Coordinates of C-alpha atoms and ligand atoms in Angstrom, one line a residue:
M27 CA 122.0 123.7 64.2
I28 CA 122.6 120.6 66.3
K29 CA 124.1 121.4 69.7
L30 CA 126.3 118.8 71.2
L31 CA 128.2 118.6 74.5
T32 CA 131.5 116.7 74.3
I33 CA 132.7 115.3 77.6
I34 CA 136.4 115.0 78.3
G35 CA 138.2 114.4 81.5
A36 CA 141.1 112.0 81.3
R37 CA 144.1 112.2 79.0
P38 CA 143.0 109.6 76.4
Q39 CA 139.6 111.4 76.0
I40 CA 141.3 114.6 75.1
I41 CA 143.1 112.7 72.3
K42 CA 139.9 110.9 71.1
A43 CA 137.9 114.2 71.1
A44 CA 140.5 115.8 68.8
A45 CA 139.4 113.6 65.9
I46 CA 135.8 114.6 66.3
S47 CA 136.4 118.3 66.8
R48 CA 138.6 118.3 63.7
A49 CA 135.9 116.6 61.6
I50 CA 133.2 119.0 62.9
Q51 CA 135.4 122.0 61.9
A52 CA 136.2 120.5 58.5
H53 CA 132.9 119.0 57.4
F54 CA 130.0 119.8 59.7
S55 CA 130.5 123.4 60.8
D56 CA 127.2 124.3 59.2
K57 CA 125.3 121.6 61.0
I58 CA 126.9 121.0 64.4
E59 CA 127.8 123.3 67.2
E60 CA 130.1 121.6 69.6
H61 CA 130.5 122.7 73.2
I62 CA 133.3 121.0 75.2
L63 CA 133.1 120.2 78.9
H64 CA 136.3 119.3 80.7
T65 CA 135.5 117.5 84.0
G66 CA 138.9 118.3 85.4
Q67 CA 139.6 114.6 86.2
H68 CA 143.1 115.1 84.9
Y69 CA 144.4 118.5 85.8
D70 CA 148.2 118.5 85.6
Q71 CA 149.6 120.6 82.8
N72 CA 151.3 117.5 81.3
M73 CA 148.1 115.3 81.7
S74 CA 145.7 117.8 80.1
A75 CA 146.6 121.3 78.8
V76 CA 149.5 120.1 76.6
F77 CA 147.1 118.0 74.6
F78 CA 144.8 120.8 73.8
D79 CA 147.7 122.8 72.5
E80 CA 149.1 120.1 70.3
L81 CA 145.9 118.6 69.0
G82 CA 144.3 122.0 68.2
I83 CA 141.2 121.3 70.3
P84 CA 139.1 124.4 71.1
E85 CA 139.2 125.7 74.7
P86 CA 136.5 124.0 76.8
H87 CA 133.4 126.0 77.4
Y88 CA 133.0 124.4 80.8
N89 CA 135.5 123.1 83.4
L90 CA 134.2 121.3 86.4
H91 CA 137.6 121.1 88.2
V92 CA 136.6 117.9 90.0
G93 CA 140.2 116.7 90.5
S94 CA 141.1 113.4 92.2
G95 CA 139.0 111.5 94.7
T96 CA 137.5 108.1 95.3
H97 CA 135.5 106.6 92.5
A98 CA 132.2 107.6 94.0
T99 CA 133.3 111.2 94.9
Q100 CA 134.7 111.8 91.4
T101 CA 131.7 110.3 89.7
A102 CA 129.2 112.2 91.9
R103 CA 130.9 115.5 91.4
I104 CA 130.9 115.0 87.6
T105 CA 127.3 113.8 87.5
E106 CA 126.2 116.9 89.3
G107 CA 128.2 119.3 87.2
V108 CA 127.1 117.8 83.9
E109 CA 123.5 117.8 84.9
Q110 CA 123.7 121.5 85.9
V111 CA 125.2 122.4 82.5
L112 CA 122.5 120.5 80.6
L113 CA 119.6 121.9 82.7
T114 CA 120.9 125.5 82.5
A115 CA 121.0 125.2 78.7
R116 CA 117.5 123.8 78.7
E117 CA 116.2 126.6 80.9
Q118 CA 117.8 129.2 78.7
G119 CA 116.0 127.8 75.7
T120 CA 119.1 126.5 74.0
P121 CA 119.1 122.8 75.0
F122 CA 121.7 120.3 74.0
D123 CA 120.6 117.7 71.4
G124 CA 123.1 115.1 72.7
V125 CA 126.1 114.4 74.8
I126 CA 129.2 112.7 73.3
V127 CA 131.2 110.6 75.7
Y128 CA 134.4 108.7 75.1
G129 CA 135.8 105.4 76.4
D130 CA 135.5 104.1 79.9
T131 CA 136.6 106.6 82.6
N132 CA 134.7 107.9 85.6
S133 CA 134.0 111.0 83.4
T134 CA 132.3 108.8 80.8
L135 CA 130.2 107.0 83.4
A136 CA 129.1 110.1 85.3
A137 CA 128.2 112.2 82.2
S138 CA 126.1 109.3 80.7
I139 CA 124.1 109.0 83.9
A140 CA 123.5 112.7 84.2
A141 CA 122.4 113.0 80.5
A142 CA 120.3 109.8 80.3
K143 CA 118.3 110.7 83.4
I144 CA 117.2 114.0 82.0
H145 CA 116.5 112.5 78.5
V146 CA 119.5 113.9 76.6
P147 CA 120.7 111.3 74.2
V148 CA 124.1 109.8 74.9
F149 CA 126.4 109.0 72.0
H150 CA 129.1 106.6 73.2
I151 CA 132.3 106.5 71.2
E152 CA 134.4 103.3 71.9
A153 CA 131.3 101.3 72.9
G154 CA 131.2 97.6 73.1
L155 CA 134.7 96.9 74.4
R156 CA 134.9 94.4 77.2
S157 CA 137.7 92.9 79.2
F158 CA 135.1 90.7 81.1
N159 CA 137.2 91.6 84.2
M160 CA 134.8 93.3 86.6
S161 CA 137.6 94.3 89.0
M162 CA 138.6 97.0 86.5
P163 CA 136.8 100.3 87.2
E164 CA 136.8 100.9 83.4
E165 CA 134.8 97.7 82.8
V166 CA 132.1 98.8 85.2
N167 CA 132.0 102.3 83.6
R168 CA 131.7 101.0 80.0
I169 CA 129.0 98.5 80.7
V170 CA 126.8 101.1 82.4
C171 CA 127.5 103.7 79.8
D172 CA 126.6 101.3 77.0
Q173 CA 123.2 100.5 78.6
L174 CA 122.4 104.2 78.7
S175 CA 123.5 105.2 75.2
S176 CA 121.3 106.1 72.3
I177 CA 124.1 105.4 69.8
L178 CA 126.8 103.0 70.5
F179 CA 129.8 103.6 68.2
T180 CA 132.0 100.5 68.3
P181 CA 135.4 100.6 66.8
T182 CA 135.9 97.0 66.0
E183 CA 134.2 93.7 64.9
T184 CA 134.9 92.3 68.4
G185 CA 133.1 95.3 70.0
L186 CA 130.1 94.6 67.7
Q187 CA 130.0 91.0 68.7
N188 CA 130.2 91.8 72.4
L189 CA 127.2 94.1 72.0
Q190 CA 125.2 91.5 70.0
A191 CA 125.9 89.0 72.7
E192 CA 124.3 91.4 75.2
G193 CA 121.2 91.8 73.1
F194 CA 122.0 94.8 71.0
A195 CA 121.5 94.6 67.2
E196 CA 123.6 96.4 64.7
D197 CA 121.0 98.1 62.6
G198 CA 118.5 98.5 65.2
I199 CA 117.1 98.2 68.4
K200 CA 117.7 96.4 71.5
Q201 CA 114.6 94.4 72.2
R202 CA 111.9 96.6 73.7
V203 CA 114.2 99.3 75.0
R204 CA 113.0 102.8 74.2
F205 CA 114.3 106.3 75.2
A206 CA 112.1 109.3 75.9
N207 CA 112.2 110.3 72.2
G208 CA 110.7 106.9 71.2
Q209 CA 113.9 105.6 69.6
G210 CA 115.8 102.5 70.6
P211 CA 119.6 102.2 70.9
R212 CA 121.5 102.0 67.7
V213 CA 124.8 100.2 67.3
I214 CA 127.2 101.4 64.6
L215 CA 130.5 99.8 63.6
S216 CA 132.4 103.1 63.0
G217 CA 136.1 102.3 63.0
D218 CA 138.4 104.0 65.4
G219 CA 138.9 107.7 65.7
M220 CA 142.3 107.2 67.3
Y221 CA 143.4 105.7 64.0
D222 CA 142.2 108.8 62.2
N223 CA 144.3 110.8 64.6
S224 CA 147.4 108.7 64.2
L225 CA 147.3 109.1 60.4
Y226 CA 146.7 112.8 60.7
F227 CA 149.3 113.7 63.3
S228 CA 152.1 111.3 62.5
K229 CA 153.9 113.6 60.0
I230 CA 153.1 116.7 62.0
A231 CA 154.7 115.1 65.1
D232 CA 157.8 114.2 63.1
D233 CA 158.2 117.8 62.0
K234 CA 157.3 119.5 65.3
C235 CA 158.7 117.2 68.0
N236 CA 162.3 116.2 68.6
I237 CA 162.0 113.8 71.5
I238 CA 163.9 111.0 69.8
E239 CA 166.9 113.3 69.0
R240 CA 166.7 115.0 72.4
L241 CA 166.9 111.7 74.3
G242 CA 169.7 110.5 72.0
L243 CA 167.6 107.5 70.8
T244 CA 167.8 105.6 67.5
S245 CA 164.9 104.3 65.5
R246 CA 163.9 100.8 66.6
G247 CA 166.7 101.0 69.1
F248 CA 164.8 101.3 72.4
V249 CA 161.8 100.0 74.3
L250 CA 158.9 102.2 75.2
A251 CA 157.1 101.3 78.5
T252 CA 154.0 102.8 80.1
I253 CA 152.4 101.6 83.3
H254 CA 149.4 103.2 85.1
R255 CA 146.7 100.7 85.7
P256 CA 145.7 100.3 89.4
A257 CA 146.0 96.5 89.0
N258 CA 149.7 97.1 88.5
T259 CA 150.5 100.3 90.4
D260 CA 148.6 99.3 93.5
N261 CA 149.9 95.7 93.7
P262 CA 153.5 95.5 95.0
A263 CA 154.2 92.1 93.5
N264 CA 153.0 93.2 90.1
L265 CA 154.9 96.4 90.0
Q266 CA 158.1 94.7 91.2
S267 CA 157.9 92.0 88.7
I268 CA 157.3 94.5 85.8
F269 CA 160.3 96.7 86.9
T270 CA 162.5 93.7 87.4
A271 CA 161.7 92.5 83.8
L272 CA 162.4 96.0 82.4
L273 CA 165.7 96.2 84.2
D274 CA 166.8 92.7 83.2
I275 CA 166.0 93.4 79.5
A276 CA 167.9 96.7 79.7
D277 CA 170.9 95.0 81.2
R278 CA 170.9 91.9 79.1
D279 CA 170.3 93.6 75.7
Q280 CA 172.0 96.9 76.6
I281 CA 168.8 98.6 75.3
D282 CA 167.3 101.9 76.6
I283 CA 163.9 101.6 78.3
V284 CA 162.0 104.9 78.0
L285 CA 159.3 105.2 80.6
P286 CA 157.0 108.3 80.6
L287 CA 155.6 108.1 84.1
H288 CA 151.9 108.6 84.9
P289 CA 151.4 110.5 88.2
R290 CA 149.6 107.5 89.7
T291 CA 152.7 105.3 89.1
R292 CA 155.1 108.0 90.3
K293 CA 153.3 108.2 93.6
M294 CA 153.4 104.4 94.0
L295 CA 157.0 103.7 93.2
D296 CA 158.5 104.4 96.6
V297 CA 155.6 102.7 98.3
Q298 CA 155.6 99.5 96.4
L299 CA 159.1 98.8 95.3
T300 CA 161.9 97.4 97.5
P301 CA 164.8 99.7 98.3
E302 CA 167.0 97.4 96.3
L303 CA 164.8 97.7 93.2
M304 CA 164.6 101.5 93.6
T305 CA 168.4 101.6 93.7
R306 CA 168.7 99.5 90.6
I307 CA 166.3 101.8 88.8
E308 CA 168.1 105.0 89.9
T309 CA 171.5 103.7 89.0
N310 CA 170.7 102.0 85.7
N311 CA 171.8 104.2 82.8
H312 CA 169.4 102.5 80.4
M313 CA 166.3 103.2 82.5
R314 CA 165.1 106.6 81.1
I315 CA 162.2 107.7 83.3
I316 CA 160.7 110.9 81.9
E317 CA 157.6 113.1 82.6
P318 CA 154.3 112.0 81.1
A319 CA 154.7 112.4 77.3
S320 CA 152.8 114.9 75.2
F321 CA 150.8 113.4 72.3
F322 CA 153.5 114.3 69.7
E323 CA 156.1 112.8 72.0
I324 CA 154.2 109.6 72.6
I325 CA 153.4 108.9 69.0
R326 CA 157.0 109.5 68.0
L327 CA 158.1 107.2 70.7
E328 CA 155.6 104.5 69.7
K329 CA 156.6 104.8 66.1
N330 CA 160.3 104.5 66.7
A331 CA 160.4 101.9 69.5
R332 CA 161.6 98.4 68.9
I333 CA 159.0 97.0 71.3
V334 CA 156.2 98.7 73.3
M335 CA 155.4 97.3 76.8
T336 CA 152.2 98.8 78.3
D337 CA 149.1 98.3 80.3
S338 CA 147.3 101.1 78.5
G339 CA 144.6 100.4 75.9
G340 CA 145.4 103.4 73.8
V341 CA 149.1 102.8 73.7
Q342 CA 148.6 99.2 72.6
K343 CA 146.5 100.4 69.7
E344 CA 148.8 103.2 68.6
A345 CA 151.8 100.9 68.7
F346 CA 149.8 98.7 66.3
F347 CA 149.0 101.7 64.0
F348 CA 152.8 102.4 63.8
Q349 CA 153.7 98.8 63.3
T350 CA 155.4 98.3 66.6
P351 CA 154.9 95.0 68.4
C352 CA 153.5 95.2 71.9
V353 CA 153.9 93.3 75.2
I354 CA 150.6 93.7 77.0
L355 CA 151.1 94.0 80.8
R356 CA 147.6 93.0 81.7
P357 CA 145.7 89.8 82.2
E358 CA 143.5 90.5 79.2
T359 CA 142.9 93.1 76.5
E360 CA 139.9 94.8 74.9
W361 CA 141.9 94.9 71.7
I362 CA 142.0 91.1 71.2
E363 CA 142.5 91.4 67.4
I364 CA 146.0 92.7 68.1
V365 CA 146.8 89.5 69.9
E366 CA 145.1 87.4 67.3
A367 CA 147.2 89.1 64.6
G368 CA 150.3 88.1 66.5
A369 CA 151.4 91.8 67.0
G370 CA 150.8 91.7 70.7
I371 CA 151.3 89.2 73.5
I372 CA 149.4 89.3 76.8
T373 CA 151.7 88.7 79.8
D374 CA 149.9 90.2 82.8
A375 CA 152.6 91.2 85.3
D376 CA 154.3 87.8 85.2
Y377 CA 158.1 88.1 85.0
A378 CA 158.6 84.9 82.9
R379 CA 155.8 85.7 80.5
I380 CA 157.1 89.3 80.0
M381 CA 160.6 88.0 79.2
D382 CA 159.3 85.4 76.8
A383 CA 156.9 87.7 75.0
Y384 CA 159.7 90.3 74.6
D385 CA 162.0 87.7 73.0
V386 CA 159.2 86.3 70.7
L387 CA 158.2 89.7 69.4
A388 CA 161.8 91.0 69.1
G389 CA 162.7 87.9 67.1
K390 CA 160.1 87.6 64.5
E391 CA 158.5 89.3 61.5
V392 CA 155.2 90.8 62.7
I393 CA 152.2 91.5 60.5
F394 CA 149.9 94.4 61.0
P395 CA 146.6 94.0 59.1
P396 CA 144.1 96.9 58.9
L397 CA 141.8 96.3 61.8
F398 CA 140.7 99.7 62.9
G399 CA 138.7 101.2 60.1
D400 CA 139.7 103.4 57.1
G401 CA 140.8 106.6 59.0
H402 CA 137.4 108.2 58.5
A403 CA 135.7 107.0 61.6
S404 CA 134.9 110.6 62.8
E405 CA 133.0 111.6 59.7
K406 CA 131.0 108.4 59.9
I407 CA 130.2 109.0 63.5
L408 CA 129.1 112.6 62.9
N409 CA 126.9 111.6 59.9
E410 CA 125.1 109.0 62.1
I411 CA 124.5 111.6 64.8
V412 CA 123.1 114.1 62.3
K413 CA 120.8 111.3 60.9
Y414 CA 119.7 110.3 64.4
I415 CA 118.7 113.8 65.4
A416 CA 116.8 114.3 62.1
D417 CA 114.8 111.0 62.6
Ligands
UD1_19 C1 142.1 107.4 84.4 C2 141.0 106.4 83.9 C3 141.6 105.4 83.0 C4 142.5 106.0 81.9 C5 143.5 106.9 82.6 C6 144.4 107.5 81.6 C7 139.1 106.1 85.5 C8 138.5 105.1 86.5 N1 140.4 105.7 85.0 O1 142.9 106.7 85.3 O2 140.6 104.6 82.5 O3 143.1 104.9 81.2 O4 142.8 107.9 83.3 O5 145.4 108.3 82.1 O6 138.5 107.0 85.1 N2 146.7 112.5 89.1 C9 147.6 113.6 89.1 N3 147.4 114.5 88.1 C10 146.5 114.4 87.1 C11 145.6 113.3 87.1 C12 145.7 112.4 88.1 O7 148.4 113.7 90.0 O8 146.5 115.3 86.3 C13 146.8 111.5 90.1 C14 145.6 111.5 91.0 O9 145.8 112.3 92.2 C15 145.3 110.1 91.4 C16 145.9 109.3 90.2 O10 146.7 110.2 89.5 O11 146.0 109.7 92.5 C17 144.9 108.7 89.4 O12 144.0 109.6 88.7 P1 142.5 109.1 88.3 O13 141.9 110.2 87.5 O14 141.9 108.6 89.5 O15 142.7 107.9 87.4 P2 143.8 107.4 86.3 O16 144.7 106.4 87.0 O17 144.5 108.6 85.7

């Protein structure tokens, strides 16, 4: 049996891990034993537990309960906790054969450092993505994690090209780099497990979740907005210009704006927005600010929205899976193929660009080519892990 430790911590990782857990249970239960470690980076019920319930992920074996803190504090606590779990298993004679990490959060960074230093192979899912913007904590996290990974599973052609530009080769080995087991890093174009999930859960969400009806929304008759990136929430000018644009669209088009609010953003509203803007938000009947959405809720909202406006990477992609055009409230995106396909427009937090992009996307026929694999990324990833450990 191959023993793997899956690291999750922040909301999107719980979602990504679901696809892999499901594939292990369905196709690899005789070969792979998965243990889940929750770092506790996200701890609110609606940021964590609700996803386990809906997505059918097994209870974590370990929870580090690290909570919030500065980047260094959070990263240090997680590094220490993950190392402890790996070393204890080794001492008990049942060592882990590898650690699976997802995406680009502090949990990803910390776990990859802990594992690589004690020679446990790191398997990075969502490798190779780059924004080239080093002021994002996520960019720092993903670059370091990729350098430490034994297998880099990249979801897109763009991810593969980014890694090749950094000296990685698809079928092989970054020049001269060797891990303790003698192997070099491997790069695999795997497709995207989030696409696997969206295909799998779309119908289930329609059956089990009534958020559209509960909020009195109509299909393609509202805008879905999500905002949580520090570059927006921690910068008053950016947050003000995004909210002004949302309010102006709501007023002009008499369209509801549904905004499930991340805890980071909720904390920053009063601090960053002018009293006038706060009053406009509170008194505008079309501004529908709700609690962070569950997975079923968010995919139903993404699927039924007329336009999605977001600074999240995952929401951009899911909007695309559900053929909903997307205004990207960031200066760049890791999912550049969405922009190239004409299904998304980058606006940063610039009022005029947001308004223009909204009008362009609302006014044209948008095409959504298949860019994120065939819906079987998770099986491909697990096959490669099994092969690696056998080699
Ligand atoms: C993290 C990830 C980001 C990911 C996002 C998804 C990093 C550096 N960032 O950002 O890549 O896109 O998760 O949501 O790892 N908070 C709560 N309750 C919670 C979780 C957080 O109140 O359950 C508050 C914290 O107190 C903190 C803020 O939200 O003030 C930010 O949390 P943090 O984990 O630092 O980063 P995110 O912004 O969630």
